Coordinates of N, CA and C in Angstrom, one line a residue:
M278 N 35.8 13.7 33.3 CA 36.9 14.4 33.4 C 38.0 13.3 33.4
R279 N 37.9 12.3 34.0 CA 39.2 10.6 33.4 C 38.6 10.2 31.8
T280 N 37.4 10.5 31.6 CA 37.3 10.3 29.7 C 37.2 11.5 29.5
V281 N 37.4 12.5 29.4 CA 37.9 13.4 28.5 C 39.5 13.5 28.3
L282 N 40.2 13.4 29.6 CA 41.3 13.3 29.6 C 42.0 12.1 28.0
V283 N 41.3 10.6 28.9 CA 41.9 9.6 28.3 C 41.7 10.1 26.3
F284 N 40.6 10.7 26.3 CA 40.0 11.1 24.5 C 41.4 12.3 23.8
I285 N 41.2 12.9 24.8 CA 42.2 14.1 23.9 C 43.4 13.2 23.7
K286 N 44.0 13.3 25.2 CA 45.5 12.7 25.2 C 45.7 11.7 23.6
L287 N 44.5 10.7 23.1 CA 44.5 9.4 22.3 C 44.8 10.8 21.0
A288 N 43.5 11.8 21.0 CA 43.6 12.3 19.5 C 44.8 13.5 19.1
L289 N 45.4 13.9 20.5 CA 46.9 14.6 20.2 C 48.0 13.9 19.7
T290 N 47.4 12.7 20.6 CA 49.1 11.4 19.6 C 49.0 11.2 18.4
L291 N 47.4 11.0 18.0 CA 47.6 10.8 16.7 C 47.7 11.5 15.8
V292 N 47.6 13.1 16.0 CA 47.2 13.7 15.2 C 49.4 14.5 14.9
F293 N 49.6 14.4 16.5 CA 51.4 14.9 15.9 C 52.1 14.5 16.5
C294 N 51.6 13.0 16.2 CA 53.3 11.7 16.1 C 53.2 11.1 14.8
L295 N 52.4 11.4 13.9 CA 52.0 11.6 12.3 C 53.7 11.6 11.6
P296 N 54.5 12.4 11.9 CA 55.7 11.9 11.4 C 56.3 10.7 11.9
Y297 N 56.1 10.4 12.9 CA 56.7 9.2 13.6 C 55.9 7.6 12.7
H298 N 55.0 8.5 12.7 CA 54.3 7.1 11.7 C 55.1 7.1 9.9
L299 N 55.7 8.3 9.6 CA 56.1 8.3 8.2 C 57.4 7.7 7.9
Y300 N 58.3 7.8 9.7 CA 59.1 7.3 9.8 C 59.4 5.9 9.9
L301 N 58.6 5.7 10.4 CA 58.3 4.0 10.7 C 57.8 3.8 9.5
K302 N 57.5 4.3 8.8 CA 57.2 3.5 7.4 C 58.0 3.1 6.7
T303 N 58.4 4.2 6.2 CA 60.3 4.3 6.0 C 61.0 3.2 6.3
L304 N 61.2 3.1 7.5 CA 61.4 2.0 8.3 C 61.6 1.1 7.5
A305 N 60.2 0.7 7.4 CA 59.9 -0.6 7.6 C 60.3 -1.2 6.1
K306 N 60.3 -0.4 5.0 CA 61.2 -0.9 3.7 C 62.1 -1.2 3.5
K307 N 63.1 -0.7 4.6 CA 64.4 -0.9 5.1 C 64.4 -2.4 5.7
D308 N 64.1 -2.3 7.1 CA 64.0 -3.2 8.1 C 62.9 -3.2 8.3
Q309 N 61.5 -4.0 8.1 CA 60.4 -4.7 8.6 C 60.5 -4.7 10.3
T310 N 61.3 -5.8 10.6 CA 61.3 -6.0 12.3 C 62.0 -5.0 13.5
K311 N 62.8 -4.5 12.4 CA 63.5 -3.2 13.3 C 62.0 -1.7 13.7
S312 N 61.3 -1.9 12.5 CA 60.2 -1.5 12.5 C 59.1 -1.3 13.4
W313 N 59.1 -2.5 13.8 CA 58.4 -3.2 14.7 C 58.4 -2.6 16.3
K314 N 60.1 -3.3 16.2 CA 60.0 -2.9 17.5 C 60.0 -1.6 17.7
K315 N 60.4 -0.7 16.8 CA 60.4 0.9 17.5 C 58.7 1.3 17.6
A316 N 57.9 0.7 17.1 CA 56.6 1.3 17.0 C 55.6 0.6 18.2
Y317 N 56.8 -0.8 18.9 CA 55.8 -1.2 20.0 C 56.1 -0.5 21.0
R318 N 57.7 -0.2 21.0 CA 57.5 1.0 22.6 C 57.1 1.9 22.3
F319 N 56.8 2.8 20.9 CA 56.2 3.7 20.7 C 54.6 3.8 21.4
V320 N 53.9 2.8 20.8 CA 52.8 2.6 21.3 C 52.4 1.6 22.7
Y321 N 53.3 1.2 23.1 CA 53.5 0.9 24.4 C 53.6 2.1 25.5
S322 N 54.3 2.8 25.0 CA 54.6 4.7 26.5 C 52.9 4.8 26.0
V323 N 52.2 5.0 24.6 CA 51.4 5.6 24.4 C 50.2 4.6 25.4
F324 N 49.9 3.5 25.3 CA 49.2 3.0 26.3 C 49.3 3.0 27.7
K325 N 50.3 2.7 27.7 CA 50.7 2.9 29.8 C 50.6 3.8 30.3
N326 N 50.6 4.6 29.7 CA 50.0 6.9 30.1 C 48.4 6.5 29.7
E327 N 47.5 5.5 28.7 CA 46.5 5.9 28.8 C 45.7 5.2 29.9
L328 N 46.5 3.7 30.0 CA 45.9 3.1 31.2 C 46.0 3.7 33.0
R329 N 47.1 4.8 32.6 CA 47.0 5.3 34.2 C 45.9 5.8 34.2
I330 N 45.7 6.8 33.0 CA 45.2 8.1 33.1 C 43.5 8.0 33.6
A331 N 43.4 6.2 33.0 CA 42.1 5.4 33.2 C 42.0 5.0 34.6
G332 N 42.6 5.3 35.3 CA 43.0 5.4 36.9 C 43.2 2.9 36.8
C333 N 43.5 2.8 35.7 CA 43.2 1.1 35.4 C 44.6 0.5 36.5
K334 N 44.7 -0.3 37.1 CA 46.0 -1.2 37.8 C 45.6 -3.0 37.3
V335 N 46.6 -2.7 36.9 CA 46.8 -4.8 36.4 C 47.9 -5.5 37.3
D336 N 47.0 -6.7 37.6 CA 47.4 -7.6 37.5 C 47.6 -8.3 36.5
A337 N 49.0 -8.9 36.3 CA 49.4 -9.7 35.1 C 50.0 -10.9 36.1
R338 N 49.5 -11.8 35.5 CA 49.8 -13.2 36.2 C 50.2 -14.0 35.3
G339 N 50.7 -15.0 34.9 CA 51.6 -16.2 34.1 C 52.4 -16.1 33.4
R340 N 53.2 -14.9 33.2 CA 54.2 -13.7 32.1 C 55.5 -15.3 32.7
D341 N 55.4 -16.0 33.2 CA 56.6 -16.9 32.8 C 56.0 -18.2 32.0
N342 N 54.7 -18.3 31.7 CA 54.3 -19.2 30.9 C 54.8 -19.2 29.1
I343 N 54.6 -17.6 29.1 CA 55.2 -17.1 27.4 C 56.2 -17.5 27.0
P344 N 56.8 -18.2 25.8 CA 58.0 -18.8 25.8 C 58.7 -17.7 25.1
D345 N 59.8 -18.1 25.3 CA 60.8 -17.1 24.7 C 60.2 -17.5 22.7
E346 N 59.4 -17.0 22.5 CA 60.1 -17.2 20.7 C 58.7 -16.5 20.6
P347 N 58.2 -15.9 19.1 CA 57.1 -15.5 18.7 C 55.3 -16.4 19.0
C348 N 54.5 -15.7 19.7 CA 53.3 -16.5 19.2 C 52.0 -16.4 19.2
L349 N 51.2 -16.7 19.1 CA 50.0 -16.5 18.6 C 49.1 -16.4 20.2
F350 N 48.9 -15.2 20.6 CA 48.4 -15.0 21.9 C 46.6 -15.2 21.1
V351 N 45.8 -16.2 22.7 CA 44.5 -16.0 22.2 C 43.4 -15.7 23.4
S352 N 42.8 -14.7 23.3 CA 42.5 -14.0 24.6 C 40.8 -13.8 24.2
N353 N 39.7 -14.0 25.1 CA 38.6 -13.5 25.2 C 38.8 -11.8 24.8
H354 N 37.2 -11.6 25.3 CA 37.3 -10.0 25.0 C 36.3 -9.2 25.3
R355 N 36.4 -8.8 26.6 CA 35.6 -8.0 27.0 C 35.5 -5.9 27.0
S356 N 36.8 -5.6 26.4 CA 36.5 -4.4 26.1 C 37.2 -3.9 25.3
Y357 N 36.9 -2.7 24.7 CA 38.6 -1.6 24.2 C 39.6 -1.9 24.5
F358 N 39.7 -1.5 26.1 CA 41.3 -1.8 26.8 C 41.5 -2.9 26.8
D359 N 40.6 -4.0 26.0 CA 41.9 -5.5 26.3 C 43.0 -5.3 24.6
I360 N 42.7 -4.4 24.2 CA 43.7 -4.2 23.3 C 45.0 -3.7 23.8
L361 N 44.8 -2.5 24.6 CA 46.1 -1.8 25.0 C 46.4 -3.3 26.2
L362 N 45.6 -3.5 27.6 CA 46.1 -4.8 28.3 C 47.2 -5.5 27.2
T363 N 46.6 -6.5 26.2 CA 47.3 -7.1 25.9 C 48.3 -7.1 25.1
H364 N 47.7 -5.7 24.7 CA 49.5 -5.2 23.5 C 50.8 -5.0 24.3
N365 N 50.3 -4.4 25.6 CA 51.6 -4.1 27.1 C 52.0 -5.0 28.1
Y366 N 51.2 -6.3 28.0 CA 51.4 -7.2 29.0 C 52.5 -8.0 28.3
V367 N 51.9 -8.6 26.9 CA 53.1 -9.9 26.2 C 54.2 -10.0 26.4
G368 N 54.9 -8.4 26.9 CA 56.5 -8.1 26.9 C 57.1 -8.2 26.0
R369 N 56.8 -8.1 24.5 CA 57.1 -8.2 23.3 C 56.5 -7.5 21.8
P370 N 57.3 -7.3 20.8 CA 56.7 -6.3 19.6 C 55.5 -7.5 19.8
V371 N 54.5 -6.8 19.2 CA 53.0 -8.0 19.3 C 52.0 -6.9 17.8
G372 N 51.4 -7.4 17.1 CA 50.7 -6.8 16.3 C 48.8 -7.7 16.9
L373 N 47.6 -7.2 16.0 CA 46.9 -7.8 16.2 C 45.7 -8.1 15.2
V374 N 44.9 -8.9 15.1 CA 43.8 -9.8 14.5 C 42.3 -8.7 14.4
A375 N 42.4 -7.5 13.9 CA 41.2 -6.7 13.6 C 40.0 -6.9 13.1
K376 N 38.8 -6.0 12.8 CA 37.5 -6.9 12.2 C 38.1 -5.5 11.0
K377 N 37.7 -6.2 9.5 CA 38.3 -5.3 8.5 C 37.6 -3.6 8.9
E378 N 36.4 -3.5 9.6 CA 36.0 -2.0 9.8 C 37.1 -1.2 10.6
M379 N 37.6 -1.5 10.8 CA 38.9 -1.1 11.9 C 40.6 -0.2 10.6
E380 N 39.6 -1.0 9.4 CA 41.1 -0.4 8.2 C 40.2 1.3 8.1
K381 N 39.4 1.5 8.4 CA 38.6 2.8 8.1 C 38.9 4.0 9.1
A382 N 39.8 2.8 10.0 CA 39.4 4.5 11.3 C 40.7 5.3 11.0
K383 N 40.3 6.7 10.8 CA 41.3 7.0 9.9 C 42.6 7.5 11.4
L384 N 43.6 7.9 11.2 CA 44.6 7.7 11.7 C 44.9 6.9 12.6
L385 N 44.0 6.8 13.7 CA 44.6 4.6 14.4 C 45.2 3.9 13.6
N386 N 44.1 3.6 12.5 CA 44.6 2.5 11.0 C 46.1 2.7 10.6
L387 N 46.8 4.4 10.5 CA 48.5 4.0 10.3 C 48.9 3.5 11.4
Y388 N 48.6 3.6 12.6 CA 49.2 3.2 13.6 C 49.3 1.5 13.8
M389 N 47.8 1.1 13.7 CA 47.7 -0.6 14.1 C 48.5 -0.9 13.0
E390 N 48.8 -0.5 11.3 CA 49.9 -1.3 11.0 C 51.3 -0.9 11.0
D391 N 51.3 -0.4 11.9 CA 52.6 0.3 12.4 C 53.3 -0.6 12.9
I392 N 52.3 -1.2 14.3 CA 52.4 -2.2 14.9 C 52.4 -3.5 14.5
G393 N 52.1 -3.6 13.1 CA 51.5 -5.5 12.2 C 50.6 -5.8 12.5
C394 N 49.7 -5.0 12.8 CA 48.2 -5.4 13.0 C 47.7 -6.0 11.8
L395 N 46.8 -6.8 11.1 CA 45.9 -6.9 10.3 C 44.1 -7.2 10.7
F396 N 44.0 -6.6 9.2 CA 42.2 -6.2 9.5 C 41.7 -7.9 8.2
L397 N 41.0 -8.1 9.1 CA 40.3 -9.7 8.4 C 38.7 -9.4 8.7
D398 N 38.5 -10.1 7.0 CA 37.1 -9.8 6.3 C 36.4 -10.7 6.9
R399 N 35.8 -10.5 8.0 CA 35.0 -12.5 8.1 C 33.8 -12.7 7.2
N400 N 33.5 -12.0 5.8 CA 32.5 -12.0 4.7 C 33.0 -12.2 3.7
D401 N 34.5 -12.2 3.7 CA 35.4 -12.6 2.9 C 36.2 -14.0 3.1
I402 N 35.5 -15.6 2.4 CA 36.7 -16.3 2.8 C 38.0 -17.0 2.4
K403 N 38.2 -16.2 0.8 CA 39.5 -16.1 0.5 C 40.4 -14.9 1.0
Q404 N 39.8 -13.7 0.8 CA 40.9 -12.3 2.2 C 40.9 -13.0 3.5
G405 N 39.9 -13.7 4.0 CA 40.6 -14.4 5.5 C 41.4 -14.7 5.2
L406 N 41.3 -15.9 4.5 CA 42.6 -17.1 4.5 C 44.2 -16.1 4.1
A407 N 43.7 -15.5 3.1 CA 45.0 -14.6 3.0 C 45.7 -13.6 4.5
T408 N 44.8 -13.4 5.0 CA 45.3 -12.7 6.2 C 45.8 -13.9 6.9
I409 N 45.0 -15.0 6.6 CA 45.6 -15.8 8.4 C 46.9 -16.3 7.9
N410 N 47.4 -17.1 6.3 CA 48.5 -16.9 5.9 C 49.8 -15.9 5.9
Q411 N 49.4 -14.0 5.6 CA 50.2 -13.6 6.4 C 50.3 -13.0 8.4
A412 N 49.5 -13.6 8.5 CA 50.5 -13.2 9.8 C 50.9 -14.5 10.3
A413 N 50.7 -16.0 9.5 CA 51.6 -16.8 9.6 C 53.5 -16.3 9.6
E414 N 53.3 -15.4 8.3 CA 54.3 -14.9 8.2 C 54.8 -14.1 8.9
Y415 N 54.6 -13.6 9.5 CA 54.7 -12.0 10.3 C 55.7 -12.7 11.3
I416 N 54.7 -14.2 12.2 CA 55.3 -14.8 13.1 C 56.3 -15.8 12.7
K417 N 56.4 -16.1 11.6 CA 57.6 -17.4 11.0 C 59.2 -15.8 11.2
M418 N 58.4 -14.3 11.2 CA 59.6 -13.2 10.9 C 60.1 -12.8 12.5
G419 N 59.3 -13.9 13.3 CA 59.4 -13.1 14.7 C 58.7 -12.4 15.2
H420 N 57.5 -12.0 14.7 CA 56.2 -10.9 15.3 C 54.9 -11.3 16.2
S421 N 55.2 -11.4 17.2 CA 53.8 -12.1 17.6 C 52.1 -11.9 17.1
I422 N 51.7 -12.4 17.3 CA 50.1 -11.7 17.3 C 49.1 -12.1 18.3
I423 N 48.0 -11.8 18.3 CA 46.8 -11.0 19.6 C 45.7 -12.0 18.5
L424 N 44.8 -12.7 18.9 CA 44.0 -13.0 18.7 C 42.3 -13.1 19.4
F425 N 41.6 -12.5 19.0 CA 40.4 -12.7 19.1 C 39.1 -13.1 19.1
P426 N 39.3 -14.5 19.0 CA 38.4 -15.2 18.4 C 36.8 -15.3 18.9
E427 N 36.3 -14.6 19.9 CA 34.7 -14.2 20.2 C 34.3 -13.3 18.4
G428 N 34.9 -13.1 18.1 CA 34.8 -11.7 17.3 C 34.5 -10.2 17.8
H429 N 33.8 -10.9 18.7 CA 33.6 -8.8 19.3 C 33.4 -8.7 20.3
R430 N 33.3 -7.5 21.0 CA 33.3 -7.1 22.8 C 32.3 -8.4 23.3
N431 N 32.3 -9.1 24.6 CA 31.3 -9.5 25.3 C 31.6 -9.6 26.8
Q432 N 30.6 -9.3 27.4 CA 30.8 -8.7 28.8 C 29.6 -9.6 29.6
K433 N 29.0 -10.8 29.1 CA 28.6 -11.7 29.5 C 29.3 -12.8 30.4
D434 N 28.8 -13.1 31.3 CA 29.7 -14.5 31.8 C 30.2 -15.9 30.9
E435 N 29.0 -16.2 30.1 CA 29.4 -16.9 28.8 C 30.2 -16.3 28.0
F436 N 30.4 -17.2 27.4 CA 32.2 -16.3 25.5 C 31.3 -16.9 24.5
L437 N 31.3 -16.1 24.0 CA 30.7 -16.3 22.7 C 31.4 -17.5 21.7
P438 N 30.8 -17.8 20.6 CA 32.0 -19.4 19.9 C 33.1 -18.7 19.8
F439 N 34.1 -19.5 19.9 CA 35.4 -18.9 19.5 C 35.4 -19.9 18.1
K440 N 35.5 -18.5 17.3 CA 35.5 -19.5 15.9 C 37.5 -19.3 15.6
E441 N 38.2 -20.7 15.3 CA 38.8 -21.5 15.3 C 39.8 -21.0 13.9
G442 N 39.6 -20.9 13.3 CA 39.7 -20.9 12.0 C 41.5 -19.5 12.3
G443 N 41.4 -18.6 13.0 CA 42.5 -18.3 13.4 C 43.7 -19.3 14.0
Y444 N 43.7 -19.8 14.8 CA 44.5 -21.0 14.7 C 45.0 -21.2 14.1
K445 N 45.1 -21.6 12.9 CA 45.8 -22.0 11.8 C 47.3 -21.3 11.6
M446 N 47.3 -20.0 12.1 CA 48.4 -18.5 12.1 C 49.1 -20.3 12.9
A447 N 48.8 -20.6 13.8 CA 49.9 -20.9 14.7 C 50.3 -22.5 13.8
E448 N 49.7 -22.9 13.2 CA 49.9 -24.1 13.2 C 50.7 -23.5 11.7
K449 N 50.3 -23.0 10.6 CA 51.3 -22.8 9.7 C 53.1 -22.6 10.1
A450 N 53.1 -21.5 11.1 CA 53.9 -20.8 11.3 C 54.9 -21.6 12.8
K451 N 53.9 -22.2 13.4 CA 54.5 -24.0 13.9 C 55.2 -23.0 15.0
C452 N 54.0 -21.9 15.6 CA 54.3 -21.5 16.8 C 53.4 -21.8 17.9
P453 N 53.7 -21.7 19.6 CA 52.7 -21.6 20.4 C 51.7 -21.1 20.3
I454 N 50.4 -21.4 21.3 CA 49.3 -21.0 21.2 C 49.4 -20.1 22.6
V455 N 49.2 -19.2 23.0 CA 49.4 -19.1 24.7 C 48.2 -18.6 25.2
P456 N 46.7 -19.0 25.1 CA 45.5 -18.9 26.6 C 46.2 -17.7 26.8
V457 N 45.0 -16.4 27.1 CA 45.2 -15.4 28.2 C 43.6 -15.2 28.2
A458 N 43.4 -14.9 29.8 CA 42.3 -14.1 30.3 C 42.5 -13.0 30.4
I459 N 41.0 -12.4 31.1 CA 41.1 -11.1 31.0 C 39.8 -11.1 32.0
S460 N 40.2 -10.0 33.0 CA 39.0 -10.6 34.1 C 38.8 -8.8 34.2
G461 N 37.8 -8.3 34.3 CA 38.0 -7.0 34.6 C 38.0 -5.7 34.1
S462 N 38.4 -6.1 32.5 CA 38.4 -4.4 31.3 C 37.3 -3.7 31.4
D463 N 36.2 -4.6 31.6 CA 34.6 -3.8 31.3 C 34.2 -3.0 32.3
I464 N 34.6 -2.8 33.0 CA 34.5 -2.2 34.3 C 35.4 -1.0 34.2
L465 N 36.0 -0.7 33.3 CA 36.5 0.5 33.4 C 35.9 1.4 32.0
L466 N 35.5 0.9 30.9 CA 34.2 1.9 30.4 C 32.9 0.9 29.8
E467 N 32.8 -0.5 29.3 CA 31.5 -0.7 28.5 C 30.1 -0.9 30.2
Q468 N 30.7 -1.4 31.7 CA 30.0 -1.1 32.0 C 29.3 0.2 32.6
N469 N 29.9 1.6 32.4 CA 29.6 2.6 32.7 C 28.7 3.1 32.1
P470 N 27.4 3.8 32.7 CA 26.5 4.5 31.6 C 27.1 5.8 31.3
G471 N 26.4 5.6 30.1 CA 26.9 6.9 29.2 C 28.8 6.5 28.3
M472 N 29.1 5.3 28.8 CA 30.7 4.7 28.2 C 31.4 5.9 28.8
K473 N 31.7 6.2 30.6 CA 32.6 7.0 31.0 C 33.4 6.3 31.4
I474 N 34.6 6.6 31.1 CA 35.7 5.7 31.8 C 35.9 5.7 33.4
K475 N 36.0 4.4 34.2 CA 35.6 4.6 35.4 C 37.1 4.1 36.2
K476 N 37.9 4.5 37.1 CA 38.9 3.3 37.1 C 38.7 2.0 37.4
G477 N 39.8 1.3 37.8 CA 39.8 0.2 38.9 C 40.7 -1.5 38.5
K478 N 40.5 -2.3 38.4 CA 41.2 -3.2 38.5 C 41.1 -4.1 37.7
V479 N 41.7 -4.8 37.4 CA 41.8 -5.6 35.7 C 43.0 -6.9 35.9
I480 N 42.5 -8.0 35.7 CA 43.6 -9.1 35.5 C 43.3 -9.7 34.4
V481 N 45.2 -10.1 34.3 CA 45.5 -10.6 32.7 C 46.4 -11.8 33.3
E482 N 46.0 -12.8 32.7 CA 46.3 -13.7 32.8 C 46.8 -14.7 32.1
F483 N 48.3 -15.1 31.5 CA 48.1 -15.9 30.4 C 48.6 -17.5 31.1
G484 N 47.8 -18.4 30.3 CA 47.5 -19.8 30.6 C 49.3 -20.3 29.7
E485 N 49.1 -21.9 30.2 CA 50.0 -22.5 29.4 C 50.1 -22.7 28.2
A486 N 51.2 -22.5 27.1 CA 50.9 -22.8 25.7 C 51.4 -23.8 25.8
F487 N 50.8 -24.3 24.2 CA 51.1 -25.5 23.8 C 51.1 -25.3 22.0
Y488 N 51.4 -26.2 21.5 CA 52.3 -26.5 19.8 C 51.4 -27.1 18.8
P489 N 50.4 -26.0 18.5 CA 49.0 -26.7 17.7 C 50.2 -28.1 17.0
S490 N 50.9 -27.7 16.3 CA 51.9 -28.4 14.8 C 52.1 -29.2 15.2
Q491 N 52.6 -29.7 16.7 CA 53.1 -30.9 17.3 C 51.8 -31.7 17.7
L492 N 50.5 -31.7 17.4 CA 50.0 -32.6 18.1 C 49.0 -33.9 16.9
P493 N 48.9 -34.6 16.3 CA 48.1 -35.1 15.7 C 46.9 -34.8 15.6
P494 N 45.9 -34.5 14.3 CA 45.0 -33.5 13.7 C 43.6 -33.8 14.4
K495 N 43.9 -34.9 15.4 CA 42.3 -35.1 16.3 C 42.7 -34.5 17.6
E496 N 44.0 -35.1 18.2 CA 44.0 -34.2 19.4 C 44.0 -32.7 19.2
R497 N 44.9 -32.1 18.0 CA 44.7 -30.7 17.9 C 43.5 -30.1 17.9
K498 N 42.6 -31.2 17.1 CA 40.9 -30.1 17.2 C 40.4 -30.3 18.5
E499 N 40.9 -31.1 19.6 CA 40.1 -31.9 20.4 C 40.9 -30.4 21.5
K500 N 41.8 -29.6 21.7 CA 42.5 -29.0 21.5 C 41.9 -27.8 22.0
Y501 N 41.9 -27.5 20.5 CA 41.1 -26.1 20.1 C 39.7 -25.6 20.7
A502 N 39.0 -27.2 20.8 CA 37.7 -26.9 21.7 C 38.0 -26.5 23.0
Q503 N 39.0 -27.3 23.8 CA 38.9 -26.8 25.1 C 39.4 -25.5 25.5
I504 N 40.0 -24.6 24.6 CA 40.3 -23.1 24.3 C 39.8 -22.8 25.3
P505 N 38.4 -22.2 25.2 CA 37.9 -21.5 25.9 C 37.4 -21.8 26.8
D506 N 37.4 -23.1 27.3 CA 37.8 -23.8 29.0 C 38.9 -23.9 29.2
M507 N 40.0 -23.6 29.1 CA 40.6 -22.7 29.5 C 41.1 -21.7 29.7
I508 N 40.3 -20.9 28.7 CA 40.2 -18.7 29.1 C 39.5 -18.9 30.7
Q509 N 38.7 -19.6 30.5 CA 37.3 -19.5 31.7 C 37.8 -20.1 32.9
A510 N 38.4 -21.3 33.3 CA 38.9 -21.7 34.5 C 40.2 -20.1 34.9
M511 N 40.9 -19.7 34.0 CA 41.7 -19.3 34.6 C 40.7 -17.5 35.1
R512 N 39.5 -17.8 34.2 CA 38.8 -16.1 35.1 C 38.7 -16.6 36.1
N513 N 37.2 -18.2 36.3 CA 36.9 -18.6 37.4 C 37.6 -18.3 38.8
K514 N 38.8 -18.3 38.9 CA 40.2 -17.6 39.9 C 39.7 -16.5 40.6
H515 N 39.7 -15.3 39.1 CA 39.8 -13.8 40.2 C 38.0 -13.7 40.4
K516 N 38.5 -13.0 41.2 CA 37.3 -12.4 42.4 C 37.0 -11.0 41.9
I517 N 37.2 -10.4 40.9 CA 36.5 -9.4 40.1 C 35.7 -9.9 40.3
K518 N 34.5 -8.6 40.2 CA 32.8 -8.5 39.6 C 32.9 -7.5 38.9
E519 N 32.0 -8.4 37.7 CA 32.2 -7.5 36.5 C 30.6 -8.1 36.1
D520 N 29.6 -8.9 36.1 CA 28.5 -9.2 35.6 C 27.9 -7.9 36.6
K521 N 26.8 -7.4 36.1 CA 25.6 -6.8 36.5 C 24.5 -7.7 37.0

């Protein structure tokens, strides 16, 4: 029943709120920042209700580590719910870097564009660089970005290789990178037979920020290589049972 309610609520929202999307699209042509702020509040409300219906209890830690400026949030990726969780707990308007295939998700793609999402084609180097440059411009405009450098959802204890190309967004925008550790989100959906949604507790922890643009090239490269360990160290403190 929980699963049905979550998906019905989402479907009805996507359809019946189309007029609001059109309003935001028109507003963006006049004032992009104002449009992002309104889109954030709208999507925040939708995601908050979805998390409530799903029975998700969130323990958000380390939010005082988030600088009061646009950031690049770099997170591990265990579940579809990570998108809702990171969006709602960074505490500011934020878009995310999604795989190119999501651009074809009818209706959903419209709202993703509203909040400043970007679609990355990993098989096209030229397009990938253009996406990185566009994200850097968004950050310079005051809009934070979420990046899942594993590239795919991963429920194993060990991370998939982190693709470091996206970190250049922070270099170009001269903004901080904030590591984010998510624990337990796959308990809500991916670990369940038939992909049924079950209630559960999720921990979202924000680590200490650092500024790639302020580091010499060698130290910057070393710091990038340490990001998975930073995130894993935060996850290791959590006592949520995730892996079967």
